[in-house]
Amino acid sequence: MNIRDFADFIKVRQTLMAVLTGVIAYAKASNLNIDPLVFMLVTASLFLTVAGSTGFNMLFDMDIDSIMSRTKHRPLPSGRMTQFQALSLSTATVLLGLLLAALVKLWVLLFGVLGFLIFSFLYTKVMKRRTPWSVIVCGSAGAMPVLGGWAAATGKPSVEAVLLGALVVLWSYLHIWTAATYYSDDYRRAGVPMLPVVMGERAGVTASSVVLLLVLADAFLLHFYHVYSAPSIAVLTVMASVIMAVLLRGLASSEYKRSSYVAWKLATAYIALAFLLLFF
Ligand code: HEM
Ligand SMILES: CC(C)=CCC/C(C)=C/CC/C(C)=C/COP(=O)(O)OP(=O)(O)O
């Protein structure tokens, strides 16, 4: 196992994006009056907790990952990492992450534990192979870094924190339904009942368009609560319109996979932008 395998094992891009949302939530909630020690603890705790939870997800999904073309080269299915290494690494990182969270505040620990349980167990072990509702219920794990980061600054959750967490949750539906439409053949082969597998690719693109509207509506609520400035909400509206145009074009031309791929990549840029725009 080398560093590249470790990066693949913790799905480094997903983990870093989750860390970014939590760290930015901390910075925003503290009005940029950042305590360097709390900042470091929050960053390290989020990184370790999300990375370790992802490790458990990888371990539990090893069998289906070996079936899908997208995932079969991952360290576990390809034999570059043993199950023992995966289990010990994930356990150690989650425990250390939660310990650091507890040093910040109990709320931060609570959201860390919730994120871990929802992602690694409720989603991966209980729901993912059984029902398309897995995504709707367990997308809530995506809010935990934001709620934890916010609580690290203010001592407790708030309406603004919940609305910002909801932005990640609603965005994660757009993120996965576009991805699952693009990769629907893979998911079908592995027997994972994602929405586009169960209801078809057209339904995947339609559902993506509907949740995109909800993402934008939530961003407007955040503007109403003075979390987004007028220029920021304008940029987010333009970007959402571009993604909507891509999805509607896909519906009009029946090119579901192609439009979903483009919308998926744009959606990744959207969530990064949505968090950076909190500072403008
Ligand atoms: C219901 C919840 C979610 C599901 C089912 C999901 C699923 C996926 C899948 C299937 C991929 C493709 C991975 C690959 O290339 O093999 C992916 C990539 C990714 N995910 Fe998620 N994800 C979810 C939530 C999140 C959350 C909460 C975040 C961060 C806030 C996130 C960030 C990312 C990023 C940054 C990538 C890489 C995207 C790219 O390459 O353009 N995801 N996710
Ligand atoms: C505090 C804490 C632990 C927060 C977790 C935040 C976070 C990154 C949530 C993502 C959850 C999720 C369902 C990912 C997809 O896995 P998948 O198995 O569908 O993806 P795959 O098919 O690529 O393996």
Coordinates of C-alpha atoms and ligand atoms in Angstrom, one line a residue:
M1 CA 0.0 0.0 0.0
N2 CA 1.4 3.4 -1.0
I3 CA 0.2 7.0 -0.5
R4 CA -1.8 6.8 -3.8
D5 CA -3.6 3.8 -2.5
F6 CA -4.4 5.6 0.7
A7 CA -5.7 8.6 -1.2
D8 CA -8.0 6.3 -3.2
F9 CA -9.1 4.4 -0.1
I10 CA -10.3 7.6 1.6
K11 CA -11.8 9.0 -1.7
V12 CA -9.6 12.0 -1.2
R13 CA -11.6 14.4 -3.4
Q14 CA -14.8 13.7 -1.6
T15 CA -13.2 13.8 1.8
L16 CA -11.4 17.1 1.1
M17 CA -14.6 18.7 -0.1
A18 CA -16.4 17.6 3.1
V19 CA -13.6 19.0 5.2
L20 CA -13.7 22.3 3.2
T21 CA -17.5 22.7 3.9
G22 CA -16.9 22.2 7.6
V23 CA -13.8 24.4 7.9
I24 CA -15.5 27.2 5.9
A25 CA -18.6 26.9 8.1
Y26 CA -16.4 27.4 11.1
A27 CA -14.7 30.4 9.6
K28 CA -18.0 31.9 8.5
A29 CA -19.7 31.3 11.9
S30 CA -16.8 32.9 13.7
N31 CA -16.9 36.0 11.5
L32 CA -13.3 35.2 10.6
N33 CA -12.2 35.6 14.2
I34 CA -10.4 32.3 13.9
D35 CA -8.8 30.6 16.9
P36 CA -5.8 28.8 15.4
L37 CA -6.0 25.9 17.8
V38 CA -9.7 25.3 17.2
F39 CA -9.2 25.7 13.5
M40 CA -6.5 23.0 13.5
L41 CA -8.5 20.7 15.7
V42 CA -11.7 21.1 13.5
T43 CA -9.7 20.5 10.3
A44 CA -7.9 17.5 11.6
S45 CA -10.9 16.0 13.3
L46 CA -13.1 16.4 10.1
F47 CA -10.4 15.0 7.9
L48 CA -9.8 11.9 10.1
T49 CA -13.5 11.3 10.8
V50 CA -14.6 11.6 7.2
A51 CA -11.5 9.6 5.9
G52 CA -12.1 6.8 8.4
S53 CA -15.8 6.7 7.7
T54 CA -15.0 6.4 4.0
G55 CA -12.6 3.6 4.8
F56 CA -15.5 1.6 6.5
N57 CA -17.7 2.4 3.4
M58 CA -14.9 1.0 1.2
L59 CA -14.5 -2.1 3.3
F60 CA -18.2 -2.9 3.4
D61 CA -18.6 -2.2 -0.3
M62 CA -15.6 -4.3 -1.5
D63 CA -17.8 -6.9 -3.2
I64 CA -19.9 -4.5 -5.2
D65 CA -16.9 -2.3 -5.9
S66 CA -15.2 -5.3 -7.6
I67 CA -18.1 -5.5 -10.0
M68 CA -18.4 -1.9 -11.2
S69 CA -15.9 -0.6 -13.8
R70 CA -15.7 2.7 -12.0
T71 CA -14.6 1.2 -8.7
K72 CA -12.9 -2.2 -9.5
H73 CA -9.4 -0.7 -9.5
R74 CA -9.8 0.6 -5.9
P75 CA -7.2 -0.7 -3.4
L76 CA -9.4 -3.4 -1.7
P77 CA -11.0 -5.1 -4.8
S78 CA -7.7 -5.0 -6.6
G79 CA -5.8 -6.5 -3.7
R80 CA -3.4 -3.6 -3.1
M81 CA -4.8 -3.4 0.5
T82 CA -5.9 -6.2 2.8
Q83 CA -9.2 -6.1 4.7
F84 CA -7.2 -6.1 8.0
Q85 CA -5.2 -3.0 6.9
A86 CA -8.5 -1.4 5.9
L87 CA -10.2 -2.2 9.2
S88 CA -7.4 -1.1 11.4
L89 CA -6.7 2.1 9.5
S90 CA -10.4 3.1 9.4
T91 CA -10.9 2.3 13.1
A92 CA -7.8 4.2 14.2
T93 CA -8.6 7.3 12.0
V94 CA -12.3 7.5 13.1
L95 CA -11.4 7.1 16.8
L96 CA -8.7 9.8 16.6
G97 CA -11.0 12.1 14.6
L98 CA -13.8 11.8 17.2
L99 CA -11.3 12.3 20.0
L100 CA -10.2 15.6 18.5
A101 CA -13.8 16.5 18.0
A102 CA -14.5 16.0 21.7
L103 CA -11.6 18.3 22.5
V104 CA -13.4 21.1 20.6
K105 CA -17.0 20.8 21.9
L106 CA -19.5 18.1 22.6
W107 CA -21.7 19.3 19.7
V108 CA -18.8 18.7 17.3
L109 CA -18.4 15.2 18.7
L110 CA -22.1 14.6 18.3
F111 CA -22.2 15.6 14.6
G112 CA -19.0 13.6 14.0
V113 CA -20.6 10.4 15.5
L114 CA -23.8 11.0 13.6
G115 CA -22.0 11.5 10.3
F116 CA -20.0 8.3 10.9
L117 CA -23.0 6.2 11.8
I118 CA -25.2 7.5 9.0
F119 CA -22.5 7.2 6.3
S120 CA -20.7 4.0 7.3
F121 CA -23.6 2.0 8.7
L122 CA -27.1 3.3 7.9
Y123 CA -26.2 4.1 4.2
T124 CA -23.5 1.5 3.4
K125 CA -24.7 -1.5 5.5
V126 CA -28.4 -1.0 5.8
M127 CA -29.9 1.0 2.9
K128 CA -27.6 1.3 -0.2
R129 CA -28.3 -2.2 -1.6
R130 CA -32.0 -2.2 -0.7
T131 CA -33.7 1.1 -1.7
P132 CA -33.2 4.3 -3.7
W133 CA -34.3 6.1 -0.5
S134 CA -30.7 5.4 0.8
V135 CA -29.6 8.6 -0.8
I136 CA -32.5 10.7 0.4
V137 CA -32.1 9.6 4.0
C138 CA -28.3 9.3 4.2
G139 CA -27.5 12.4 2.2
S140 CA -28.0 14.0 5.7
A141 CA -24.5 12.8 6.6
G142 CA -23.2 15.5 4.2
A143 CA -24.6 18.2 6.6
M144 CA -22.6 17.0 9.6
P145 CA -19.2 18.7 8.8
V146 CA -21.1 22.0 8.4
L147 CA -23.1 21.6 11.6
G148 CA -19.9 20.5 13.4
G149 CA -17.8 23.4 12.0
W150 CA -20.5 26.0 12.8
A151 CA -21.0 24.6 16.4
A152 CA -17.2 24.8 16.9
A153 CA -17.5 28.6 16.5
T154 CA -20.8 29.4 18.1
G155 CA -21.2 26.6 20.7
K156 CA -24.4 25.4 19.2
P157 CA -26.3 24.8 15.9
S158 CA -28.5 27.6 14.5
V159 CA -31.0 28.3 11.7
E160 CA -28.2 29.5 9.5
A161 CA -26.2 26.3 10.2
V162 CA -29.1 24.1 9.4
L163 CA -29.8 26.0 6.1
L164 CA -26.2 25.7 5.1
G165 CA -26.1 22.0 6.0
A166 CA -29.3 21.6 4.0
L167 CA -27.5 23.1 1.0
V168 CA -24.9 20.3 1.1
V169 CA -27.7 17.7 1.6
L170 CA -29.8 19.0 -1.3
W171 CA -26.7 19.4 -3.5
S172 CA -25.7 15.8 -2.7
Y173 CA -29.0 14.6 -4.3
L174 CA -28.1 16.5 -7.5
H175 CA -24.5 15.2 -7.2
I176 CA -25.5 11.5 -6.9
W177 CA -28.5 11.5 -9.3
T178 CA -26.4 13.0 -12.1
A179 CA -23.6 10.6 -11.3
A180 CA -25.9 7.6 -11.0
T181 CA -27.6 8.4 -14.3
Y182 CA -24.2 8.6 -16.0
Y183 CA -23.0 5.3 -14.3
S184 CA -26.4 3.6 -14.3
D185 CA -25.2 0.5 -16.2
D186 CA -22.5 0.0 -13.6
Y187 CA -25.0 0.4 -10.7
R188 CA -27.5 -2.0 -12.4
R189 CA -24.8 -4.6 -12.9
A190 CA -23.8 -4.4 -9.2
G191 CA -27.5 -4.5 -8.1
V192 CA -27.4 -1.1 -6.4
P193 CA -31.0 0.4 -6.7
M194 CA -30.1 4.0 -7.4
L195 CA -33.0 6.1 -8.6
P196 CA -32.0 6.1 -12.4
V197 CA -31.6 2.3 -12.2
V198 CA -35.1 1.8 -10.7
M199 CA -37.0 4.5 -12.5
G200 CA -34.9 5.1 -15.6
E201 CA -32.4 7.6 -16.8
R202 CA -35.1 10.2 -17.8
A203 CA -36.3 10.1 -14.2
G204 CA -32.7 10.6 -13.0
V205 CA -32.4 13.8 -15.0
T206 CA -35.8 15.0 -14.0
A207 CA -35.1 14.4 -10.3
S208 CA -31.8 16.2 -10.7
S209 CA -33.6 19.3 -12.2
V210 CA -36.1 19.4 -9.4
V211 CA -33.4 19.2 -6.6
L212 CA -31.4 21.8 -8.4
L213 CA -34.4 24.2 -7.9
L214 CA -34.4 23.2 -4.2
V215 CA -30.7 23.9 -3.9
L216 CA -31.2 27.4 -5.3
A217 CA -34.3 28.0 -3.1
D218 CA -32.2 27.1 -0.1
A219 CA -29.4 29.5 -1.2
F220 CA -32.1 32.2 -1.4
L221 CA -33.2 31.4 2.1
L222 CA -29.5 31.8 3.2
H223 CA -29.5 35.2 1.4
F224 CA -32.7 36.1 3.4
Y225 CA -30.8 35.2 6.6
H226 CA -27.8 37.4 5.4
V227 CA -25.5 34.5 5.0
Y228 CA -25.1 35.2 1.2
S229 CA -24.6 38.7 -0.1
A230 CA -26.6 39.9 -3.2
P231 CA -23.6 39.5 -5.5
S232 CA -23.0 35.9 -4.2
I233 CA -26.6 34.9 -4.7
A234 CA -26.5 36.4 -8.2
V235 CA -23.5 34.3 -9.1
L236 CA -25.1 31.1 -7.6
T237 CA -28.3 31.8 -9.6
V238 CA -26.4 32.2 -12.9
M239 CA -24.4 29.0 -12.2
A240 CA -27.6 27.0 -11.3
S241 CA -29.2 28.3 -14.5
V242 CA -26.3 26.9 -16.5
I243 CA -26.7 23.5 -14.9
M244 CA -30.4 23.6 -15.4
A245 CA -29.9 24.4 -19.1
V246 CA -27.6 21.4 -19.4
L247 CA -30.2 19.1 -17.8
L248 CA -33.2 20.5 -19.8
R249 CA -31.2 20.0 -23.0
G250 CA -30.6 16.4 -21.9
L251 CA -34.3 16.0 -21.4
A252 CA -35.2 17.6 -24.8
S253 CA -32.6 15.5 -26.7
S254 CA -32.9 12.3 -24.7
E255 CA -29.1 12.4 -24.2
Y256 CA -29.5 11.6 -20.5
K257 CA -26.0 10.2 -19.9
R258 CA -24.1 13.0 -21.6
S259 CA -26.0 15.8 -20.0
S260 CA -25.8 14.1 -16.6
Y261 CA -22.0 13.9 -16.9
V262 CA -21.7 17.6 -17.7
A263 CA -24.2 18.5 -14.9
W264 CA -22.3 16.3 -12.4
K265 CA -19.0 18.0 -13.1
L266 CA -20.6 21.5 -13.0
A267 CA -22.3 20.5 -9.7
T268 CA -18.9 19.7 -8.1
A269 CA -17.7 23.2 -9.1
Y270 CA -21.1 24.6 -7.8
I271 CA -20.7 23.4 -4.2
A272 CA -17.0 24.6 -4.0
L273 CA -18.1 28.0 -5.3
A274 CA -21.1 28.1 -3.0
F275 CA -18.8 27.8 0.0
L276 CA -16.2 30.2 -1.3
L277 CA -18.9 32.8 -2.0
L278 CA -19.8 32.8 1.7
F279 CA -16.9 35.2 2.1
F280 CA -18.1 37.8 -0.5
Ligands
HEM1 C1 -25.8 10.8 -0.8 C2 -24.6 11.1 -0.6 C3 -23.4 10.9 -1.7 C4 -23.3 10.0 -2.6 C5 -24.2 8.7 -2.8 C6 -22.1 10.2 -3.3 C7 -21.5 9.5 -4.4 C8 -20.4 9.8 -5.1 C9 -19.9 9.0 -6.2 C10 -20.5 7.7 -6.7 C11 -18.8 9.7 -6.7 C12 -17.9 9.2 -7.8 C13 -16.7 8.6 -7.2 C14 -15.7 8.0 -8.2 O1 -15.2 8.8 -9.0 O2 -15.5 6.8 -8.2 C15 -18.6 10.8 -5.9 C16 -17.6 11.7 -6.1 C17 -17.4 12.9 -5.3 N1 -18.1 13.2 -4.2 FE1 -19.8 12.3 -3.5 N2 -21.5 11.4 -2.8 C18 -22.3 11.8 -1.8 C19 -22.1 12.9 -1.0 C20 -21.0 13.8 -1.1 C21 -20.8 14.9 -0.2 C22 -21.6 15.2 1.0 C23 -19.6 15.5 -0.6 C24 -18.9 16.7 -0.1 C25 -19.5 17.7 0.5 C26 -19.2 14.8 -1.8 C27 -18.1 15.1 -2.6 C28 -17.7 14.4 -3.7 C29 -16.6 14.9 -4.6 C30 -15.8 16.2 -4.4 C31 -16.4 13.9 -5.6 C32 -15.4 13.9 -6.8 C33 -16.2 14.6 -7.9 C34 -15.6 14.7 -9.2 O3 -14.7 13.9 -9.5 O4 -16.1 15.6 -10.0 N3 -20.1 13.7 -2.1 N4 -19.6 10.9 -4.9
LIG2 C1 -18.8 13.5 9.6 C2 -18.9 12.6 8.5 C3 -18.4 11.2 8.6 C4 -19.5 13.1 7.4 C5 -19.6 12.3 6.1 C6 -19.8 13.3 4.9 C7 -19.7 12.6 3.6 C8 -18.5 12.7 2.7 C9 -20.8 11.9 3.2 C10 -20.9 11.2 1.9 C11 -21.8 10.1 2.1 C12 -21.9 9.1 0.9 C13 -23.2 8.4 1.0 C14 -21.0 8.8 0.0 C15 -21.1 7.9 -1.1 O1 -20.6 6.6 -1.0 P1 -20.9 5.5 -2.1 O2 -20.6 4.2 -1.5 O3 -22.2 5.7 -2.7 O4 -19.8 5.9 -3.2 P2 -19.0 4.9 -4.2 O5 -20.0 4.1 -5.0 O6 -18.1 5.8 -5.0 O7 -18.2 4.0 -3.3

